[in-house]
PDB file of C-alpha atoms in Angstrom:
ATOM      1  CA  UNK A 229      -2.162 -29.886 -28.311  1.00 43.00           C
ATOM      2  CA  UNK A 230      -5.290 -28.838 -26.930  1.00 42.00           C
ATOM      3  CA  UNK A 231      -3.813 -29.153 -23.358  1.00 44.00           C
ATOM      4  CA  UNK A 232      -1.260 -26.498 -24.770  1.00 46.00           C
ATOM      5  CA  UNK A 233      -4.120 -24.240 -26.088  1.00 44.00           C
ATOM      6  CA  UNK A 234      -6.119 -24.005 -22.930  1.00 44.00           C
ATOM      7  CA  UNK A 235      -3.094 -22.976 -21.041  1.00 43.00           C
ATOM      8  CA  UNK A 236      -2.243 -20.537 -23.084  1.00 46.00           C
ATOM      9  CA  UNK A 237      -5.658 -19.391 -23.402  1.00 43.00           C
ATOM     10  CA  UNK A 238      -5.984 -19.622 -19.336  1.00 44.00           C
ATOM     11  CA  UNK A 239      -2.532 -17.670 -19.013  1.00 43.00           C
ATOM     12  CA  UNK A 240      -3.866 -14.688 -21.509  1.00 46.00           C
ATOM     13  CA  UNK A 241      -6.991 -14.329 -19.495  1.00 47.00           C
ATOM     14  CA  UNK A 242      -4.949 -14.315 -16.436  1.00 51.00           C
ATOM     15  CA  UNK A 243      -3.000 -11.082 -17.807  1.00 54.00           C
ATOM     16  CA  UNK A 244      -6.025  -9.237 -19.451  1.00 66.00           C
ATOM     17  CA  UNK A 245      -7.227  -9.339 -15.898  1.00 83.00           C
ATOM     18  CA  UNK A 246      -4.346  -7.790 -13.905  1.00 87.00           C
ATOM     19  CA  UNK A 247      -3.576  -5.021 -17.144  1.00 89.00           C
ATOM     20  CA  UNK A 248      -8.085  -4.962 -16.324  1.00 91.00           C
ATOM     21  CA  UNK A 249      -8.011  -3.878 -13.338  1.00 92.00           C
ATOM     22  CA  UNK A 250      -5.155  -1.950 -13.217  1.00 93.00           C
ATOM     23  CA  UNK A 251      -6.970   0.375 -15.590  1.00 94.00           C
ATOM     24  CA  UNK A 252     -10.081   0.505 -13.374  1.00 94.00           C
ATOM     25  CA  UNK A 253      -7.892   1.047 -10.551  1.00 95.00           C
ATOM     26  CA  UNK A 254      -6.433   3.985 -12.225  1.00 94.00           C
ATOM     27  CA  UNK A 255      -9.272   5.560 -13.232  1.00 94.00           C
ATOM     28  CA  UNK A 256     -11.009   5.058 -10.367  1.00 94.00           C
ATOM     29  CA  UNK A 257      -8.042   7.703  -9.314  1.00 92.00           C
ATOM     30  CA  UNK A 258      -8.639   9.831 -11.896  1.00 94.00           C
ATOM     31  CA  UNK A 259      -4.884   9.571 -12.938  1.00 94.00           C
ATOM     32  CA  UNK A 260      -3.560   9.301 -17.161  1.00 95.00           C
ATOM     33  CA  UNK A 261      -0.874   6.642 -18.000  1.00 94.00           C
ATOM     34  CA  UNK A 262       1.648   9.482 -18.000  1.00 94.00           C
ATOM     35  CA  UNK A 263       0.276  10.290 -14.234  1.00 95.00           C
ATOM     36  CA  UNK A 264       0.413   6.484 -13.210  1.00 95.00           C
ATOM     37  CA  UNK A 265       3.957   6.066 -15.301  1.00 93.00           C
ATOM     38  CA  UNK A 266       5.787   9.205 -13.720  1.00 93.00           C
ATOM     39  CA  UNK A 267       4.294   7.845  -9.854  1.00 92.00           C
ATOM     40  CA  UNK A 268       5.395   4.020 -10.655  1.00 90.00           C
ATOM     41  CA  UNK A 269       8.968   4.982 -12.503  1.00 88.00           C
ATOM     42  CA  UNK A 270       7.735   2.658 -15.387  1.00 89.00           C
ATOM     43  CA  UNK A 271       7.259   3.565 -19.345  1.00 90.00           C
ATOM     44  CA  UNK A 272       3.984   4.937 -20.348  1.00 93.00           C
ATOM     45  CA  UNK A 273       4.270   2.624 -23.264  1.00 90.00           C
ATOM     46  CA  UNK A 274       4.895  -0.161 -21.237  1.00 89.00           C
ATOM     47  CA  UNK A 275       2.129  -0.007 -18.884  1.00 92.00           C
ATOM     48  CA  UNK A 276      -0.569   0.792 -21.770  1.00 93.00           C
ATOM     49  CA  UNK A 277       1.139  -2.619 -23.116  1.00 89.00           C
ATOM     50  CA  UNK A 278      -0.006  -4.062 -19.185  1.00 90.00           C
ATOM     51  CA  UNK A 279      -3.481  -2.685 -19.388  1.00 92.00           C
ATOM     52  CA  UNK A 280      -4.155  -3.968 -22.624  1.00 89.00           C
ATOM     53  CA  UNK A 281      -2.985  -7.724 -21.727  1.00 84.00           C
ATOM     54  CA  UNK A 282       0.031  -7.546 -24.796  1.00 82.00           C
ATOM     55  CA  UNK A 283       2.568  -7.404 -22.006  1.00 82.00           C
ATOM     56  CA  UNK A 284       2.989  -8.525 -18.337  1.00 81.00           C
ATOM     57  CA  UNK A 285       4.407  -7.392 -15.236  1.00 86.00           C
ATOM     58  CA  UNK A 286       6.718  -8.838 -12.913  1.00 83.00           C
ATOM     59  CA  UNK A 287       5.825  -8.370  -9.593  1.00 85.00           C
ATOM     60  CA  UNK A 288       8.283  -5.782  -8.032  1.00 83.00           C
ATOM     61  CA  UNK A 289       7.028  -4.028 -11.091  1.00 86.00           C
ATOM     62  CA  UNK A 290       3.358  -4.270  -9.981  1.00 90.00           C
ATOM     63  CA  UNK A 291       4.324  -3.302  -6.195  1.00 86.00           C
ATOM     64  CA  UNK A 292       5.336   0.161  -7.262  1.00 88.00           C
ATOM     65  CA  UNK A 293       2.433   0.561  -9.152  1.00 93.00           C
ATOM     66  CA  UNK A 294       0.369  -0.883  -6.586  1.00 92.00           C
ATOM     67  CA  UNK A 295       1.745   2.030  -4.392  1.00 90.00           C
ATOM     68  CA  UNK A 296       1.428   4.459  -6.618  1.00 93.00           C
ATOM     69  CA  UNK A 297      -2.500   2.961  -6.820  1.00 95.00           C
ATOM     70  CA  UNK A 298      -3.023   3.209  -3.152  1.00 92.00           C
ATOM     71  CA  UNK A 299      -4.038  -0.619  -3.644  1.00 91.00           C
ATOM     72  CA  UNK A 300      -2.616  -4.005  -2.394  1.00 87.00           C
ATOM     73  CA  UNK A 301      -0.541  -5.875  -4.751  1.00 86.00           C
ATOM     74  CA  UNK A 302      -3.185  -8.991  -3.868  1.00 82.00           C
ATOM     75  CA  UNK A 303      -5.977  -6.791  -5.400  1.00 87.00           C
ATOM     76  CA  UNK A 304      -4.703  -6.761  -8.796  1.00 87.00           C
ATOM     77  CA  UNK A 305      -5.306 -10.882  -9.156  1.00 80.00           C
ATOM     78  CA  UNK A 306      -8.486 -12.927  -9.309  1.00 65.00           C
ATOM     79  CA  UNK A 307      -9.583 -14.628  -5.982  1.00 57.00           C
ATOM     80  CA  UNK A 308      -8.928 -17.919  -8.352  1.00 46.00           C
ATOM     81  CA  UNK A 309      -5.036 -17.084  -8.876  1.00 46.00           C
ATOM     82  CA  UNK A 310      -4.257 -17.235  -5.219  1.00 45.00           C
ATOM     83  CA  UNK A 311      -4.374 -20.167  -3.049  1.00 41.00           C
ATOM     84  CA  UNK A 312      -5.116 -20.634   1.107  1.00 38.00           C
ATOM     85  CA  UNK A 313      -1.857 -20.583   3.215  1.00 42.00           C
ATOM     86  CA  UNK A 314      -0.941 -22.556   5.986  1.00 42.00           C
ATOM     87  CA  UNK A 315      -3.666 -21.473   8.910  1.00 44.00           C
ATOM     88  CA  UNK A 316      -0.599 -23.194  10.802  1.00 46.00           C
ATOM     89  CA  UNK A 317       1.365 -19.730  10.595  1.00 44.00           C
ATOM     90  CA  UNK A 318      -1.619 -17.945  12.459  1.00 49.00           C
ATOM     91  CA  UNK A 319       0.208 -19.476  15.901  1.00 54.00           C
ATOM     92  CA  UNK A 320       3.524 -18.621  15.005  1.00 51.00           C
ATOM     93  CA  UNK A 321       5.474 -15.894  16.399  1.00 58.00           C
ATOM     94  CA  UNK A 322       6.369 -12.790  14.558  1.00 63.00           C
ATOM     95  CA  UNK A 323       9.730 -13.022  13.940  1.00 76.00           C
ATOM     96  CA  UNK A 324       9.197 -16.915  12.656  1.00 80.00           C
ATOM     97  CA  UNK A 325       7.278 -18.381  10.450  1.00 80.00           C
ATOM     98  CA  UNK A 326       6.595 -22.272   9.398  1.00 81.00           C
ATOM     99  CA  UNK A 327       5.650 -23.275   5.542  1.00 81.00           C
ATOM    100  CA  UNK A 328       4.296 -27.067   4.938  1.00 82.00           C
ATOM    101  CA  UNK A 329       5.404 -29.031   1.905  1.00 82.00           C
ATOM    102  CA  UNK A 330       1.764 -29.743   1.968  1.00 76.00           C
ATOM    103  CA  UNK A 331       0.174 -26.599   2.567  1.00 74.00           C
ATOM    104  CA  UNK A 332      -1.734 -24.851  -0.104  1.00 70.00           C
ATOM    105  CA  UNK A 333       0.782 -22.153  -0.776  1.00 73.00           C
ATOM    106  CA  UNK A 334      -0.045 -18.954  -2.405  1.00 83.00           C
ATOM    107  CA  UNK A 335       0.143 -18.297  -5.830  1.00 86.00           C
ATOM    108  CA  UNK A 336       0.237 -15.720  -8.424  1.00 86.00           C
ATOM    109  CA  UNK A 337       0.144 -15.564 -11.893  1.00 84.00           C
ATOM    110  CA  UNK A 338       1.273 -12.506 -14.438  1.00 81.00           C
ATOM    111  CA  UNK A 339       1.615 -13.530 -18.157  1.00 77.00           C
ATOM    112  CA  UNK A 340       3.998 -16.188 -18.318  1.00 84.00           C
ATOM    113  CA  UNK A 341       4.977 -15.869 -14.746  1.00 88.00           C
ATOM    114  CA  UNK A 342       3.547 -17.668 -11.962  1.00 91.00           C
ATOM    115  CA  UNK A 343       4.807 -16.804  -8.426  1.00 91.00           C
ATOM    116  CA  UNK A 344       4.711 -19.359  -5.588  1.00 91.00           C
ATOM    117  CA  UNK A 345       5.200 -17.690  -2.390  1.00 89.00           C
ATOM    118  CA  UNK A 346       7.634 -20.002   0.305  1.00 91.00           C
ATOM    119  CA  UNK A 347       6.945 -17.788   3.492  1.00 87.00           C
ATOM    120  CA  UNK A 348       4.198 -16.862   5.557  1.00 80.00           C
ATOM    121  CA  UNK A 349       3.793 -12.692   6.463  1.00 73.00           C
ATOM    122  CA  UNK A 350       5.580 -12.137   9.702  1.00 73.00           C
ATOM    123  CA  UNK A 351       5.456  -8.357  10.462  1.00 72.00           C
ATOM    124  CA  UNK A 352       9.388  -8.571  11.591  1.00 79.00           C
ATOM    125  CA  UNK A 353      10.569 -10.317   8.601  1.00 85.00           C
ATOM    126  CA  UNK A 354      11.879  -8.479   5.126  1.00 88.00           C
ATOM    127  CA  UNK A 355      12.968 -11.108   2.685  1.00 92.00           C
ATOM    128  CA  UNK A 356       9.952 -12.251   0.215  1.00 91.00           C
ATOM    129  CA  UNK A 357      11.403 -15.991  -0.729  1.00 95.00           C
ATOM    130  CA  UNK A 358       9.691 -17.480  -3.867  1.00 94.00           C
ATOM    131  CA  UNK A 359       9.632 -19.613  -6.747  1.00 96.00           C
ATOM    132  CA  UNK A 360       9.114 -18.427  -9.727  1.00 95.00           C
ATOM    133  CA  UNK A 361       8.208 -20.639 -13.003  1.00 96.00           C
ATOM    134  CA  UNK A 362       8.660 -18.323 -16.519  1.00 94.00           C
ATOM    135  CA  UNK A 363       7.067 -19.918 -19.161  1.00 93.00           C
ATOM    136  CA  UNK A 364       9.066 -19.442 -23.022  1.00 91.00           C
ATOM    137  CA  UNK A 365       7.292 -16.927 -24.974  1.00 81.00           C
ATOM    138  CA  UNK A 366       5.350 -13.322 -24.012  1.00 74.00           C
ATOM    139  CA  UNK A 367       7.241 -10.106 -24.595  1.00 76.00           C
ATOM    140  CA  UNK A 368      10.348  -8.906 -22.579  1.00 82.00           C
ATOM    141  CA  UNK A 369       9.239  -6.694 -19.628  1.00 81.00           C
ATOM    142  CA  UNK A 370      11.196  -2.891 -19.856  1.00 82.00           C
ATOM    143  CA  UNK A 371      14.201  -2.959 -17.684  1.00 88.00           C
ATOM    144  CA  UNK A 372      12.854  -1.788 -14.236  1.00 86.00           C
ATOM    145  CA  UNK A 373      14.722  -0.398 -11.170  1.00 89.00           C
ATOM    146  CA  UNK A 374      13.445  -0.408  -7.597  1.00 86.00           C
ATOM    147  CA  UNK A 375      14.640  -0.289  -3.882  1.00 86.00           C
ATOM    148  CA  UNK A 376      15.664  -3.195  -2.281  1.00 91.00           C
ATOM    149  CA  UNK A 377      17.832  -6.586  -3.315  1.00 95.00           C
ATOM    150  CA  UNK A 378      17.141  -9.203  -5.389  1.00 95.00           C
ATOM    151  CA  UNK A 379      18.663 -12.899  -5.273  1.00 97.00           C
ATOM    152  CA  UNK A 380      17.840 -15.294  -8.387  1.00 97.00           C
ATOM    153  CA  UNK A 381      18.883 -19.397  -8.608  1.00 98.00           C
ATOM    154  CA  UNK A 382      18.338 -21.040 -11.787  1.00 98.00           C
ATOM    155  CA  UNK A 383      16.670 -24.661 -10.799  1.00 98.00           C
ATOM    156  CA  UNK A 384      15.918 -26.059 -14.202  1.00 98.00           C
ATOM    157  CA  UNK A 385      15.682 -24.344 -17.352  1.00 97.00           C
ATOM    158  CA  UNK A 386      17.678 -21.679 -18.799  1.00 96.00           C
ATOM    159  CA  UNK A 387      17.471 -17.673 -18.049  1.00 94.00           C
ATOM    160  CA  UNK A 388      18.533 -14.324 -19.568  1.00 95.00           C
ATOM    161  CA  UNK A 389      19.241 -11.627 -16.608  1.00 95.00           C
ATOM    162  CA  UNK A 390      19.634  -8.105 -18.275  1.00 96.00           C
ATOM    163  CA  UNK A 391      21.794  -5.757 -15.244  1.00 96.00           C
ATOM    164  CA  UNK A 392      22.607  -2.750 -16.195  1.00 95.00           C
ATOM    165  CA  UNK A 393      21.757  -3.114 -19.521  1.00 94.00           C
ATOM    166  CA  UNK A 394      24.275  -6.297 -20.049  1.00 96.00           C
ATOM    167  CA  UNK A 395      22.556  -9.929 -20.572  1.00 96.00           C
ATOM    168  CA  UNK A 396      23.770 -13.074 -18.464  1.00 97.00           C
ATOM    169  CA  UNK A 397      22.978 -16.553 -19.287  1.00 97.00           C
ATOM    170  CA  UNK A 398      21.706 -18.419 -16.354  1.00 98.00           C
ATOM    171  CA  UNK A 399      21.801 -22.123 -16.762  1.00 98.00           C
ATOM    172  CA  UNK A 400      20.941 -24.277 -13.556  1.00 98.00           C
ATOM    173  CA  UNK A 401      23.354 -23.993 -10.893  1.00 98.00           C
ATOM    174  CA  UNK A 402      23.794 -20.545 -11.648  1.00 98.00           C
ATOM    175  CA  UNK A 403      22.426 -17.761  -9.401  1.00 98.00           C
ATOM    176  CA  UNK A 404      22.709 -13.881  -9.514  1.00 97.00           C
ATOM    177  CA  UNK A 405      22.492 -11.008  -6.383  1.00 98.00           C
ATOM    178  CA  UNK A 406      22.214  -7.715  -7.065  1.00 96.00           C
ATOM    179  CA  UNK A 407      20.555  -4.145  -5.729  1.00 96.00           C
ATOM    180  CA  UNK A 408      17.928  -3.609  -6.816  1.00 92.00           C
ATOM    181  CA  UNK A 409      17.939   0.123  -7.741  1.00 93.00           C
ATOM    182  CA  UNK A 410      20.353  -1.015 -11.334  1.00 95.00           C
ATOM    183  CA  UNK A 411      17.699  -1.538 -14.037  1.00 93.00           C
ATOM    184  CA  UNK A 412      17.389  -5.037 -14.427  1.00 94.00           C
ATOM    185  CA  UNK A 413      14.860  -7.816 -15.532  1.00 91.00           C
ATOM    186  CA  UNK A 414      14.827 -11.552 -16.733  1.00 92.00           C
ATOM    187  CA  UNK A 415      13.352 -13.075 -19.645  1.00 92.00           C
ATOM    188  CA  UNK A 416      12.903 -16.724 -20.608  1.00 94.00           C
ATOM    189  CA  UNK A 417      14.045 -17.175 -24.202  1.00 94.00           C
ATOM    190  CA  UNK A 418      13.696 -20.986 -24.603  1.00 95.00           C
ATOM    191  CA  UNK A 419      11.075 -23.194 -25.674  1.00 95.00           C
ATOM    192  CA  UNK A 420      11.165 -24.778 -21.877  1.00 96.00           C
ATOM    193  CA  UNK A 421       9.667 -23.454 -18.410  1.00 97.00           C
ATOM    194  CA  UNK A 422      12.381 -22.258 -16.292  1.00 97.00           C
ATOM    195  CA  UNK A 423      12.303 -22.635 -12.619  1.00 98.00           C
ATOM    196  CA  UNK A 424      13.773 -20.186 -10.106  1.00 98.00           C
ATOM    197  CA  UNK A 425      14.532 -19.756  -6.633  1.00 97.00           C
ATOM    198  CA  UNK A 426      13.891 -16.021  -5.966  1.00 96.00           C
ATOM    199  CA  UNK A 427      14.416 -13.704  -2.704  1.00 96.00           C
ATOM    200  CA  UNK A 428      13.622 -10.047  -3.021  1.00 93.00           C
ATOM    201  CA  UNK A 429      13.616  -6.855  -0.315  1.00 91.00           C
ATOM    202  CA  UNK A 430      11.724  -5.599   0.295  1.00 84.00           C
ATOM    203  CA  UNK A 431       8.345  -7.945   1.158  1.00 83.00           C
ATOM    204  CA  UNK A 432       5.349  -7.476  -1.680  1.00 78.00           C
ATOM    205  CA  UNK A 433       2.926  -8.280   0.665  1.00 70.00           C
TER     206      UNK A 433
END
């Protein structure tokens, strides 16, 4: 039980600190919620939610808002959240890139979310491959539309995908593709982690 606690307690710090410094980062521009939420194409409500660490963000969420910041996605996570990568990749061509079992991949974490990046940058390459573990619990991210495609594979675990304002059941084995410019998001509504194989365009990184 106390193993649960500090988790929780570790994953609540981890989203007062991106909704944290997404309000400095804001400010720093001089811009209101309603000036960051009519740039980003989220809710004003939903992003005051983000700053105050009630609600997280999903990453393609936090790319358009770290656009509309002027500010790399990276910057929005402690230097704890994020791990080395491969200094293998560093030798590697542009248009290929190499990713060790073994290698400290990167990772970020956003509320229940953690993010474990599967590829290397390569300046010619679009897809951003991940997997993504959703812990149960935490409120339901706003549907959110955005450029691009997104490709989701239920590993373990079990998955509600809202397109288009219409819920799917994912259960493992199942997968979904769509464009990403429908309003969509995903929400884990179990009392189990739920892993995903995820590959969205364009890069967040």
């Amino acid at each position: 039980m106390r193993t649960s606690a500090a988790r929780e307690q570790k994953t609540d710090s981890r989203q007062d600190q991106v909704g944290a410094r997404m309000r400095r980062f804001r400010t720093e521009r001089g811009l209101t919620l309603r000036g960051l939420a009519a740039r980003a194409g989220l809710s004003i409500g939903f992003l005051s939610q983000v700053e105050r660490g009630v609600s997280s963000i999903g990453l393609t969420a936090l790319n358009s808002v770290a656009a509309a910041l002027d500010r790399p996605v990276a910057e929005f996570f402690a230097e704890g959240d994020e791990a080395a990568s491969d200094g293998e990749a560093a030798a590697l061509p542009s248009h290929f890139t190499l990713t060790r079992a073994q290698s400290g991949a990167t990772q970020y974490v956003s509320g229940q979310v953690t993010y474990r990046m599967l590829s290397d940058r390569g300046p010619n390459l679009v897809l951003e491959p991940m997997v993504v573990h959703i812990a149960p619990g935490g409120r339901r991210e706003e549907a959110y539309a955005h450029a691009g495609e997104e490709f989701a594979y239920v590993v373990t675990g079990e998955l509600l995908y809202e397109v288009d304002g219409v819920e799917h059941r994912l259960r493992p084995g199942d997968s979904v593709h769509l464009r990403s410019s429908v309003p969509h998001n995903m929400y884990n509504d179990t009392d189990e982690v739920t892993t995903v194989v995820s590959v969205v365009t364009p890069r967040l990184f």
